[in-house]
Amino acid sequence: MSLTDSLSAGCIFLGLMFFAAGTIGLLRFPDVYTRLHALTKADNLGLGFVVVGLIFQGPGWLAVAKLLLIWVLALISSATACYLVAHSALRTGIRPEKRR
Amino acid sequence: MIELPSVFDGLLSLSLVLLAWFALHSKDLFLGIVLFVMFGILVAVAWLRLHAPDIALTEVALGAGLTGALFLGTLGRTEVVRRDRGQGLPGGRHLLTTVLVSGLGIVLCVITARLAAGGGGMGDLVRVRLEESGVENPVTAVILNFRGYDTLFEIGVLFLALLGAHALHQAAGASTESLRLPRDSMLVIFVHIMTPVLILTAAYLVWVGDHRPGGAFQAGAILGGAGVIILLAGVPVSLRVDHFRLRLVGVLGFAVFLVTGTCLMVNGRFLEYPVAHVKWLLLVVELACALSIGFILSSLFAACASLLHPSGERGGRRD
């Protein structure tokens, strides 16, 4: 495999690790807020690494710019959605779990 | 040696079946809707695997995005009614349904197997006559030119759906003056950032639909999404049905399509595009259709979600 291919594979693999971690967090964490925490890691960093990996494969600057734009838009959307879920959960009275 | 793509396809198909099953059988309606949205996303991936990016774009925007929003909006208006365990379909009907649905599934599998073996289809015919259509994307050529009648009637049906939704909305007693929501500042900022991006993306999709995956329906779906988040953010918009400009946007797609087709009758038959000008005519029709579809989808969401909750609350769920 050429250098770009192995770099791509490495980055995408890292991204997959973050997605896996986010999913495990979603399944195992006790309440809404910690789960949101896990999910946004998956969204931001996982997608970021996948995008970086794909950038190495990109056929030109335009494709790279589009990929980065996708990542930025996903960042904005997931941040807003995370806030909305947390705000609505707080308003309906769901309290964070206090277990030490 | 089993190839990796086949493994992926197999897992994808299995996930689709499982998701559909769980979505239909979940006791919690909210969970069912979430599973349905996931199902839509995986179906879009399936379309990609079948080399149909246009359909994948539409599926993800409409099936996973807008339909999810419509379902959630409707869910907010419903109440949970406890049902006795004993109720359900009588045994005979259950069996009949199973037999019919399985029969349909088997027929579909047989048809698909025959298609995969390279049986017929119009792909070659479309490819041969692609230059006449004025566009380079075969999907757009088929939708807007070769099978223009179908699309014309689809836009007409969408327009009828808009009328129906407005009629119901008014009947429910909700005011069409404006949908007032508590303004959530974060969501307003999000709308401020995203609306120009979405409009630009929709315009790009209409333009690029000529030679790459894209087109009027995809652009319309994105505009519909923009409308939905504008409504959810509580930005005061007036949705008066008799507002002339709104009526104009709603009917624009159908009208432009119809008028174009009729004007073309001067030199030929209905919707027979002259080869010299077909590219620009199609662009005009696509633009009008995209605007209409976007408006109709947003109105459908407004009508069915009826964001007027008595307590002023709304479910801040992920769209």
Short mmCIF file of C-alpha atoms in Angstrom, two decimals:
data_model
loop_
_atom_site.label_atom_id
_atom_site.label_comp_id
_atom_site.label_asym_id
_atom_site.label_seq_id
_atom_site.Cartn_x
_atom_site.Cartn_y
_atom_site.Cartn_z
CA MET A 1 0.00 0.00 0.00
CA SER A 2 1.25 3.45 -0.78
CA LEU A 3 1.88 6.03 1.91
CA THR A 4 -1.37 7.90 1.32
CA ASP A 5 -3.35 4.68 1.45
CA SER A 6 -1.85 3.62 4.74
CA LEU A 7 -2.31 7.10 6.21
CA SER A 8 -5.95 7.03 5.10
CA ALA A 9 -6.45 3.61 6.57
CA GLY A 10 -4.86 4.68 9.85
CA CYS A 11 -6.96 7.80 10.20
CA ILE A 12 -10.19 6.04 9.29
CA PHE A 13 -9.35 3.32 11.78
CA LEU A 14 -8.84 5.95 14.49
CA GLY A 15 -12.17 7.46 13.52
CA LEU A 16 -13.78 4.05 13.87
CA MET A 17 -12.28 3.73 17.34
CA PHE A 18 -13.95 6.96 18.34
CA PHE A 19 -17.25 5.84 16.89
CA ALA A 20 -16.97 2.56 18.77
CA ALA A 21 -16.16 4.40 21.97
CA GLY A 22 -19.13 6.69 21.46
CA THR A 23 -21.45 3.75 20.87
CA ILE A 24 -20.19 1.90 23.93
CA GLY A 25 -20.66 5.08 25.92
CA LEU A 26 -24.19 5.44 24.62
CA LEU A 27 -24.98 1.93 25.75
CA ARG A 28 -23.22 1.92 29.09
CA PHE A 29 -23.47 5.40 30.57
CA PRO A 30 -26.15 5.96 33.19
CA ASP A 31 -28.00 9.06 32.11
CA VAL A 32 -28.77 11.43 29.24
CA TYR A 33 -26.00 13.90 29.86
CA THR A 34 -23.12 11.45 29.96
CA ARG A 35 -24.51 9.70 26.91
CA LEU A 36 -24.60 12.99 25.03
CA HIS A 37 -21.00 13.51 26.05
CA ALA A 38 -20.04 10.18 24.50
CA LEU A 39 -22.07 10.75 21.36
CA THR A 40 -20.61 14.15 20.60
CA LYS A 41 -17.12 12.72 20.86
CA ALA A 42 -18.06 10.20 18.23
CA ASP A 43 -19.61 12.84 16.03
CA ASN A 44 -16.83 15.38 16.20
CA LEU A 45 -13.59 13.44 16.49
CA GLY A 46 -14.73 10.23 14.84
CA LEU A 47 -16.08 12.02 11.79
CA GLY A 48 -13.06 14.33 11.83
CA PHE A 49 -10.61 11.45 11.60
CA VAL A 50 -12.64 9.77 8.88
CA VAL A 51 -12.68 13.04 6.93
CA VAL A 52 -8.90 13.47 7.38
CA GLY A 53 -8.40 9.92 6.16
CA LEU A 54 -10.55 10.62 3.11
CA ILE A 55 -8.70 13.86 2.43
CA PHE A 56 -5.57 11.82 1.71
CA GLN A 57 -7.58 10.09 -1.00
CA GLY A 58 -9.07 13.28 -2.37
CA PRO A 59 -8.66 13.96 -6.07
CA GLY A 60 -8.20 17.71 -5.71
CA TRP A 61 -8.62 20.82 -3.58
CA LEU A 62 -12.31 21.10 -4.34
CA ALA A 63 -13.03 17.63 -2.96
CA VAL A 64 -10.94 18.39 0.13
CA ALA A 65 -12.86 21.62 0.69
CA LYS A 66 -16.16 19.78 0.35
CA LEU A 67 -15.08 17.15 2.86
CA LEU A 68 -14.04 19.80 5.37
CA LEU A 69 -17.32 21.61 4.83
CA ILE A 70 -19.20 18.40 5.57
CA TRP A 71 -17.25 18.02 8.80
CA VAL A 72 -17.89 21.62 9.88
CA LEU A 73 -21.61 21.31 9.15
CA ALA A 74 -21.79 18.04 11.08
CA LEU A 75 -20.01 19.75 13.99
CA ILE A 76 -22.48 22.61 14.04
CA SER A 77 -25.50 20.32 13.76
CA SER A 78 -24.38 17.87 16.40
CA ALA A 79 -23.43 20.62 18.83
CA THR A 80 -26.83 22.24 18.45
CA ALA A 81 -28.65 18.95 18.71
CA CYS A 82 -26.69 18.02 21.82
CA TYR A 83 -27.58 21.33 23.42
CA LEU A 84 -31.24 20.92 22.50
CA VAL A 85 -31.47 17.43 23.95
CA ALA A 86 -29.68 18.43 27.15
CA HIS A 87 -31.76 21.59 27.55
CA SER A 88 -35.01 19.77 27.00
CA ALA A 89 -33.95 17.00 29.40
CA LEU A 90 -33.09 19.58 32.03
CA ARG A 91 -36.42 21.29 31.53
CA THR A 92 -38.41 18.10 31.89
CA GLY A 93 -36.64 17.46 35.15
CA ILE A 94 -34.13 14.74 34.35
CA ARG A 95 -31.32 15.21 36.83
CA PRO A 96 -27.77 13.99 36.27
CA GLU A 97 -26.94 10.79 38.10
CA LYS A 98 -24.90 11.43 41.20
CA ARG A 99 -23.04 8.25 41.83
CA ARG A 100 -19.55 8.36 43.18
CA MET B 1 -12.99 -16.51 -0.50
CA ILE B 2 -15.79 -14.23 0.55
CA GLU B 3 -15.25 -10.66 -0.60
CA LEU B 4 -15.52 -7.79 1.81
CA PRO B 5 -18.18 -5.87 -0.16
CA SER B 6 -20.45 -8.92 -0.11
CA VAL B 7 -20.05 -9.20 3.65
CA PHE B 8 -20.93 -5.53 3.99
CA ASP B 9 -23.96 -5.93 1.75
CA GLY B 10 -25.10 -8.97 3.67
CA LEU B 11 -24.78 -7.18 7.01
CA LEU B 12 -26.58 -4.18 5.57
CA SER B 13 -29.51 -6.27 4.34
CA LEU B 14 -29.73 -8.06 7.65
CA SER B 15 -29.68 -4.75 9.53
CA LEU B 16 -32.43 -3.41 7.31
CA VAL B 17 -34.69 -6.35 8.03
CA LEU B 18 -33.95 -6.23 11.77
CA LEU B 19 -34.49 -2.48 11.99
CA ALA B 20 -37.77 -2.71 10.12
CA TRP B 21 -38.90 -5.51 12.43
CA PHE B 22 -37.98 -3.66 15.60
CA ALA B 23 -39.40 -0.38 14.36
CA LEU B 24 -42.76 -2.02 13.75
CA HIS B 25 -42.78 -4.00 16.97
CA SER B 26 -41.50 -1.50 19.47
CA LYS B 27 -43.88 -0.68 22.26
CA ASP B 28 -42.57 2.85 22.58
CA LEU B 29 -43.62 5.00 19.63
CA PHE B 30 -40.68 7.34 20.01
CA LEU B 31 -38.30 4.38 19.78
CA GLY B 32 -40.18 3.20 16.71
CA ILE B 33 -39.70 6.56 15.02
CA VAL B 34 -35.99 6.65 15.85
CA LEU B 35 -35.57 3.15 14.44
CA PHE B 36 -37.48 4.19 11.34
CA VAL B 37 -35.11 7.11 10.81
CA MET B 38 -32.13 4.77 11.20
CA PHE B 39 -33.79 2.45 8.72
CA GLY B 40 -34.04 5.36 6.27
CA ILE B 41 -30.35 6.11 6.63
CA LEU B 42 -29.38 2.49 6.04
CA VAL B 43 -31.68 2.35 3.01
CA ALA B 44 -29.78 5.37 1.66
CA VAL B 45 -26.53 3.42 2.14
CA ALA B 46 -28.16 0.54 0.28
CA TRP B 47 -29.01 2.85 -2.59
CA LEU B 48 -25.36 3.92 -2.69
CA ARG B 49 -24.31 0.29 -2.87
CA LEU B 50 -26.66 -0.07 -5.82
CA HIS B 51 -24.92 2.88 -7.51
CA ALA B 52 -27.93 5.19 -7.26
CA PRO B 53 -26.62 8.36 -5.58
CA ASP B 54 -29.57 10.53 -6.64
CA ILE B 55 -32.04 8.28 -4.88
CA ALA B 56 -29.71 8.03 -1.88
CA LEU B 57 -29.68 11.83 -1.57
CA THR B 58 -33.46 12.00 -1.71
CA GLU B 59 -33.88 9.09 0.68
CA VAL B 60 -31.63 10.56 3.32
CA ALA B 61 -33.17 14.02 3.08
CA LEU B 62 -36.78 12.92 2.97
CA GLY B 63 -37.00 9.48 4.51
CA ALA B 64 -34.52 9.97 7.29
CA GLY B 65 -34.85 13.70 7.80
CA LEU B 66 -38.19 15.14 6.93
CA THR B 67 -40.36 12.08 7.54
CA GLY B 68 -38.71 11.70 10.93
CA ALA B 69 -39.60 15.31 11.71
CA LEU B 70 -43.19 14.76 10.55
CA PHE B 71 -43.51 11.64 12.70
CA LEU B 72 -42.07 13.34 15.76
CA GLY B 73 -44.30 16.35 15.28
CA THR B 74 -47.33 14.11 15.05
CA LEU B 75 -46.18 12.12 18.07
CA GLY B 76 -46.14 15.30 20.09
CA ARG B 77 -49.82 15.73 19.41
CA THR B 78 -50.86 12.22 20.33
CA GLU B 79 -51.56 10.64 23.66
CA VAL B 80 -50.63 7.22 24.83
CA VAL B 81 -53.67 5.01 25.09
CA ARG B 82 -53.27 1.87 27.13
CA ARG B 83 -54.40 -1.16 25.30
CA ASP B 84 -55.34 -4.53 26.76
CA ARG B 85 -52.98 -7.32 26.00
CA GLY B 86 -55.81 -9.43 24.73
CA GLN B 87 -56.68 -7.12 21.90
CA GLY B 88 -55.16 -7.40 18.49
CA LEU B 89 -56.03 -8.84 15.17
CA PRO B 90 -58.09 -12.01 15.25
CA GLY B 91 -56.02 -15.08 14.47
CA GLY B 92 -57.34 -15.59 10.96
CA ARG B 93 -56.48 -12.13 9.81
CA HIS B 94 -53.01 -12.45 11.25
CA LEU B 95 -52.36 -15.54 9.17
CA LEU B 96 -53.79 -13.97 6.02
CA THR B 97 -51.61 -10.90 6.44
CA THR B 98 -48.51 -13.02 6.94
CA VAL B 99 -49.25 -15.07 3.84
CA LEU B 100 -49.93 -12.04 1.65
CA VAL B 101 -46.86 -10.12 2.78
CA SER B 102 -44.60 -13.15 2.47
CA GLY B 103 -46.00 -13.79 -1.00
CA LEU B 104 -45.26 -10.21 -1.99
CA GLY B 105 -41.75 -10.52 -0.57
CA ILE B 106 -41.08 -13.69 -2.54
CA VAL B 107 -42.38 -12.13 -5.76
CA LEU B 108 -40.13 -9.09 -5.22
CA CYS B 109 -37.12 -11.34 -4.59
CA VAL B 110 -37.79 -13.27 -7.80
CA ILE B 111 -38.13 -10.06 -9.81
CA THR B 112 -34.93 -8.64 -8.32
CA ALA B 113 -33.04 -11.84 -9.03
CA ARG B 114 -34.16 -11.70 -12.65
CA LEU B 115 -33.10 -8.04 -12.91
CA ALA B 116 -29.68 -8.76 -11.45
CA ALA B 117 -29.16 -11.42 -14.12
CA GLY B 118 -29.07 -8.59 -16.64
CA GLY B 119 -32.62 -8.72 -17.87
CA GLY B 120 -33.73 -5.73 -19.89
CA GLY B 121 -34.27 -2.32 -18.42
CA MET B 122 -34.06 0.91 -20.31
CA GLY B 123 -30.50 1.84 -19.38
CA ASP B 124 -29.08 1.38 -22.86
CA LEU B 125 -31.93 3.23 -24.52
CA VAL B 126 -31.43 6.18 -22.20
CA ARG B 127 -27.69 6.20 -22.76
CA VAL B 128 -28.12 6.18 -26.53
CA ARG B 129 -30.47 9.15 -26.56
CA LEU B 130 -28.89 11.11 -23.74
CA GLU B 131 -27.72 14.02 -25.92
CA GLU B 132 -31.26 14.76 -26.99
CA SER B 133 -32.31 15.28 -23.42
CA GLY B 134 -30.04 18.25 -22.88
CA VAL B 135 -28.56 17.01 -19.64
CA GLU B 136 -25.72 14.62 -18.90
CA ASN B 137 -27.14 12.97 -15.83
CA PRO B 138 -29.30 10.05 -17.02
CA VAL B 139 -31.49 10.18 -13.92
CA THR B 140 -32.37 13.84 -14.47
CA ALA B 141 -32.90 13.13 -18.16
CA VAL B 142 -35.41 10.42 -17.37
CA ILE B 143 -37.18 12.34 -14.62
CA LEU B 144 -37.54 15.65 -16.37
CA ASN B 145 -37.44 14.90 -20.03
CA PHE B 146 -38.14 11.35 -21.12
CA ARG B 147 -40.71 10.71 -18.37
CA GLY B 148 -41.71 14.30 -17.82
CA TYR B 149 -45.40 13.44 -17.52
CA ASP B 150 -44.74 11.36 -14.41
CA THR B 151 -42.90 14.19 -12.72
CA LEU B 152 -45.55 16.69 -13.71
CA PHE B 153 -48.20 14.61 -12.01
CA GLU B 154 -45.98 13.99 -9.00
CA ILE B 155 -45.63 17.72 -8.46
CA GLY B 156 -49.38 18.00 -8.91
CA VAL B 157 -49.94 15.37 -6.25
CA LEU B 158 -47.59 17.19 -3.90
CA PHE B 159 -49.58 20.34 -4.47
CA LEU B 160 -52.79 18.48 -3.67
CA ALA B 161 -51.16 17.22 -0.48
CA LEU B 162 -50.41 20.82 0.41
CA LEU B 163 -54.05 21.76 -0.06
CA GLY B 164 -55.13 18.81 2.05
CA ALA B 165 -52.69 19.67 4.81
CA HIS B 166 -53.84 23.27 4.88
CA ALA B 167 -57.46 22.21 5.00
CA LEU B 168 -56.77 19.93 7.95
CA HIS B 169 -54.68 22.52 9.69
CA GLN B 170 -57.44 25.04 9.55
CA ALA B 171 -59.99 22.48 10.58
CA ALA B 172 -57.98 21.66 13.68
CA GLY B 173 -58.54 25.19 14.83
CA ALA B 174 -54.90 26.13 14.92
CA SER B 175 -54.18 29.59 13.74
CA THR B 176 -52.50 29.90 10.42
CA GLU B 177 -51.48 33.39 11.27
CA SER B 178 -48.16 32.42 12.68
CA LEU B 179 -46.86 29.50 14.65
CA ARG B 180 -45.56 30.90 17.89
CA LEU B 181 -42.93 29.02 19.79
CA PRO B 182 -40.71 29.98 22.67
CA ARG B 183 -37.64 31.30 20.98
CA ASP B 184 -34.64 29.24 21.88
CA SER B 185 -31.66 31.45 21.23
CA MET B 186 -29.32 28.58 20.41
CA LEU B 187 -31.64 27.26 17.78
CA VAL B 188 -32.09 30.76 16.36
CA ILE B 189 -28.32 31.09 15.98
CA PHE B 190 -28.26 27.68 14.32
CA VAL B 191 -30.95 28.80 11.90
CA HIS B 192 -29.02 31.99 11.16
CA ILE B 193 -25.95 29.97 10.29
CA MET B 194 -27.60 27.14 8.43
CA THR B 195 -30.30 28.77 6.34
CA PRO B 196 -27.92 30.48 3.90
CA VAL B 197 -25.87 27.29 3.68
CA LEU B 198 -28.99 25.25 2.98
CA ILE B 199 -30.28 27.64 0.35
CA LEU B 200 -26.88 27.61 -1.34
CA THR B 201 -26.76 23.83 -1.22
CA ALA B 202 -30.22 23.57 -2.72
CA ALA B 203 -29.32 25.95 -5.53
CA TYR B 204 -26.11 23.98 -6.12
CA LEU B 205 -28.05 20.73 -6.28
CA VAL B 206 -30.45 22.13 -8.87
CA TRP B 207 -27.55 23.39 -10.98
CA VAL B 208 -25.41 20.31 -10.67
CA GLY B 209 -28.33 17.95 -11.30
CA ASP B 210 -27.60 18.34 -14.97
CA HIS B 211 -24.37 16.40 -14.93
CA ARG B 212 -23.89 14.97 -11.44
CA PRO B 213 -26.24 13.43 -8.88
CA GLY B 214 -28.65 16.10 -7.79
CA GLY B 215 -31.83 17.63 -9.08
CA ALA B 216 -35.04 19.29 -8.13
CA PHE B 217 -36.35 16.78 -5.59
CA GLN B 218 -33.14 16.69 -3.61
CA ALA B 219 -32.93 20.47 -3.59
CA GLY B 220 -36.58 20.69 -2.59
CA ALA B 221 -36.00 18.27 0.26
CA ILE B 222 -33.16 20.43 1.56
CA LEU B 223 -35.27 23.56 1.32
CA GLY B 224 -37.99 21.70 3.19
CA GLY B 225 -35.50 20.91 5.92
CA ALA B 226 -34.53 24.57 6.08
CA GLY B 227 -38.19 25.48 6.45
CA VAL B 228 -38.61 22.94 9.24
CA ILE B 229 -35.75 24.30 11.33
CA ILE B 230 -36.95 27.85 10.77
CA LEU B 231 -40.34 26.82 12.11
CA LEU B 232 -38.82 24.94 15.04
CA ALA B 233 -36.67 27.89 16.01
CA GLY B 234 -39.75 29.94 16.63
CA VAL B 235 -38.76 32.56 14.11
CA PRO B 236 -42.01 34.40 13.58
CA VAL B 237 -43.23 33.53 10.12
CA SER B 238 -46.62 34.18 8.80
CA LEU B 239 -48.24 31.13 7.31
CA ARG B 240 -51.53 32.66 6.29
CA VAL B 241 -52.94 30.43 3.62
CA ASP B 242 -54.44 33.29 1.66
CA HIS B 243 -51.18 35.14 1.57
CA PHE B 244 -50.58 35.72 -2.09
CA ARG B 245 -46.85 35.16 -2.11
CA LEU B 246 -47.08 31.88 -0.24
CA ARG B 247 -49.79 30.64 -2.53
CA LEU B 248 -47.56 31.58 -5.44
CA VAL B 249 -44.58 29.62 -4.14
CA GLY B 250 -46.73 26.61 -3.39
CA VAL B 251 -48.17 26.42 -6.86
CA LEU B 252 -45.05 27.61 -8.68
CA GLY B 253 -43.59 24.24 -9.55
CA PHE B 254 -46.73 22.74 -10.94
CA ALA B 255 -47.67 25.93 -12.76
CA VAL B 256 -44.27 26.43 -14.39
CA PHE B 257 -44.13 22.82 -15.47
CA LEU B 258 -47.62 22.95 -16.90
CA VAL B 259 -47.14 26.29 -18.61
CA THR B 260 -43.83 25.20 -20.12
CA GLY B 261 -45.37 22.03 -21.42
CA THR B 262 -48.30 23.90 -22.91
CA CYS B 263 -46.17 26.60 -24.52
CA LEU B 264 -44.11 23.91 -26.16
CA MET B 265 -47.25 22.78 -27.93
CA VAL B 266 -46.72 25.68 -30.30
CA ASN B 267 -43.96 23.81 -32.07
CA GLY B 268 -44.66 20.24 -31.13
CA ARG B 269 -46.52 18.14 -28.64
CA PHE B 270 -47.12 18.74 -24.94
CA LEU B 271 -43.80 18.75 -23.05
CA GLU B 272 -41.80 18.10 -26.20
CA TYR B 273 -38.68 20.14 -25.60
CA PRO B 274 -36.90 21.70 -28.60
CA VAL B 275 -33.38 20.27 -28.54
CA ALA B 276 -31.77 23.70 -28.89
CA HIS B 277 -33.16 25.21 -25.69
CA VAL B 278 -33.88 22.14 -23.60
CA LYS B 279 -31.09 22.73 -21.08
CA TRP B 280 -32.36 26.11 -19.94
CA LEU B 281 -35.99 25.12 -20.03
CA LEU B 282 -35.25 22.17 -17.80
CA LEU B 283 -33.30 24.41 -15.43
CA VAL B 284 -36.22 26.81 -15.09
CA VAL B 285 -38.65 23.98 -14.48
CA GLU B 286 -36.28 22.37 -11.96
CA LEU B 287 -35.83 25.62 -10.06
CA ALA B 288 -39.55 26.21 -9.82
CA CYS B 289 -40.17 22.62 -8.74
CA ALA B 290 -37.43 22.80 -6.08
CA LEU B 291 -38.91 25.97 -4.57
CA SER B 292 -42.38 24.48 -4.57
CA ILE B 293 -41.31 21.19 -3.07
CA GLY B 294 -39.42 22.97 -0.31
CA PHE B 295 -42.39 25.11 0.56
CA ILE B 296 -44.82 22.20 0.42
CA LEU B 297 -42.67 20.05 2.72
CA SER B 298 -42.30 22.86 5.25
CA SER B 299 -46.03 23.50 5.17
CA LEU B 300 -46.74 19.81 5.67
CA PHE B 301 -44.55 19.89 8.74
CA ALA B 302 -46.23 23.02 10.04
CA ALA B 303 -49.69 21.60 9.46
CA CYS B 304 -49.09 18.20 11.00
CA ALA B 305 -46.86 19.23 13.83
CA SER B 306 -49.07 22.12 14.88
CA LEU B 307 -46.43 23.54 17.09
CA LEU B 308 -48.95 25.33 19.27
CA HIS B 309 -48.79 23.44 22.51
CA PRO B 310 -51.00 24.81 25.25
CA SER B 311 -48.21 25.02 27.77
CA GLY B 312 -45.82 26.51 25.24
CA GLU B 313 -43.59 23.48 25.58
CA ARG B 314 -42.12 21.63 22.73
CA GLY B 315 -40.09 18.47 22.62
CA GLY B 316 -36.56 19.58 21.93
CA ARG B 317 -35.76 16.42 20.12
CA ARG B 318 -33.12 16.00 17.51
CA ASP B 319 -34.58 16.57 14.09
#
